[in-house]
Amino acid sequence: MTLTLTVSDEVRALAPGFTHLAVEAHGLVNGPSDTRSAALLDDAARRLAERLEGRAPHEDPRIAAWREVYSAFGAKPSRTRNSAEALARRALADGGLPRINRLVDAYNAISVAHLVPVGGEDTDHIKGGMRLIRATGDEPFRTVAGGEETVEHPEPGEVVWCDDEGVTCRRWNWRQGVRTRLTEESVNAVFLLEGLAPMANGGLDAAGAELAAALERLSPGARITVHGPRITVHGPR
């Protein structure tokens, strides 16, 4: 199976400086959060505080760029924050970052430390290729509301990641669906790191390399490959 990651012309027109990097992983061993993944989150929160020097996350140029592009496709960035900003705010709050599972903790830590949106998808549950598009509004999105699994639909023109079965993440990188999220049983995954100017490709490369190293420490023996922008990621063989 081959998993393709493509960005539509409509999205490229909306955000010409958009770039992405993928970390492909096979043979992962996930499980409940532990002292290793918690240490990654604690270190990320410390690095974030040093980066911001007392500023709010939205005052950082990387987050400001995401707010601008959210506004461009009709989202309200103060109400539906991109994933990097939402995590950064939690990292600075009294409760700190949530502990989910080892793999999610690892990519959340990279997101906070580098102020870059990062998502993780279980490639065994992706149908066909993954595409970043502007939605028609008809695409199904499986999520949880009020403790119950339900199906929603994006707004027309909303930027979404989707596969052949429906939306995998709404409002670019705001909310991931339940179908492809990483669980404690996940063994094969693709982690997507997304950047806008003023973040240079070198910054995205550094974040991707750090994530790959963290995954190798948490899952010794896993096969991990870092792929650059506009790539084809090969799924499990």
PDB file of C-alpha atoms in Angstrom, residues 25-32 34 36 101-104 183-188 214-224:
ATOM      1  CA  ALA A  25       7.086   4.906  11.521  1.00  0.00           C
ATOM      2  CA  HIS A  26       6.501   1.151  11.481  1.00  0.00           C
ATOM      3  CA  GLY A  27       6.717  -1.335  14.336  1.00  0.00           C
ATOM      4  CA  LEU A  28       5.962   1.167  17.078  1.00  0.00           C
ATOM      5  CA  VAL A  29       5.179   0.029  20.615  1.00  0.00           C
ATOM      6  CA  ASN A  30       2.682   2.352  22.242  1.00  0.00           C
ATOM      7  CA  GLY A  31       1.170   2.294  25.711  1.00  0.00           C
ATOM      8  CA  PRO A  32       0.020   4.491  28.571  1.00  0.00           C
ATOM      9  CA  ASP A  34       5.039   6.913  31.451  1.00  0.00           C
ATOM     10  CA  ARG A  36       9.752   9.015  29.703  1.00  0.00           C
ATOM     11  CA  ASN A 101      -0.290   7.907  25.562  1.00  0.00           C
ATOM     12  CA  ARG A 102       3.402   7.632  24.754  1.00  0.00           C
ATOM     13  CA  LEU A 103       3.141   8.384  21.025  1.00  0.00           C
ATOM     14  CA  VAL A 104       0.738  11.292  21.428  1.00  0.00           C
ATOM     15  CA  THR A 183      -4.290   4.579  20.328  1.00  0.00           C
ATOM     16  CA  GLU A 184      -2.321   2.324  22.631  1.00  0.00           C
ATOM     17  CA  GLU A 185      -2.740  -0.423  20.010  1.00  0.00           C
ATOM     18  CA  SER A 186      -1.237   1.603  17.127  1.00  0.00           C
ATOM     19  CA  VAL A 187       1.914   0.146  15.560  1.00  0.00           C
ATOM     20  CA  ASN A 188       2.208   2.025  12.245  1.00  0.00           C
ATOM     21  CA  ALA A 214      12.070  10.606  20.526  1.00  0.00           C
ATOM     22  CA  LEU A 215      10.133   7.842  18.765  1.00  0.00           C
ATOM     23  CA  GLU A 216      13.277   5.727  18.504  1.00  0.00           C
ATOM     24  CA  ARG A 217      13.851   6.063  22.250  1.00  0.00           C
ATOM     25  CA  LEU A 218      10.255   5.214  23.102  1.00  0.00           C
ATOM     26  CA  SER A 219      10.028   2.334  20.585  1.00  0.00           C
ATOM     27  CA  PRO A 220      13.461   0.728  20.149  1.00  0.00           C
ATOM     28  CA  GLY A 221      13.553  -1.266  16.925  1.00  0.00           C
ATOM     29  CA  ALA A 222      10.857   0.741  15.143  1.00  0.00           C
ATOM     30  CA  ARG A 223      11.574   1.679  11.513  1.00  0.00           C
ATOM     31  CA  ILE A 224      11.449   5.453  11.248  1.00  0.00           C
TER      32      ILE A 224
END
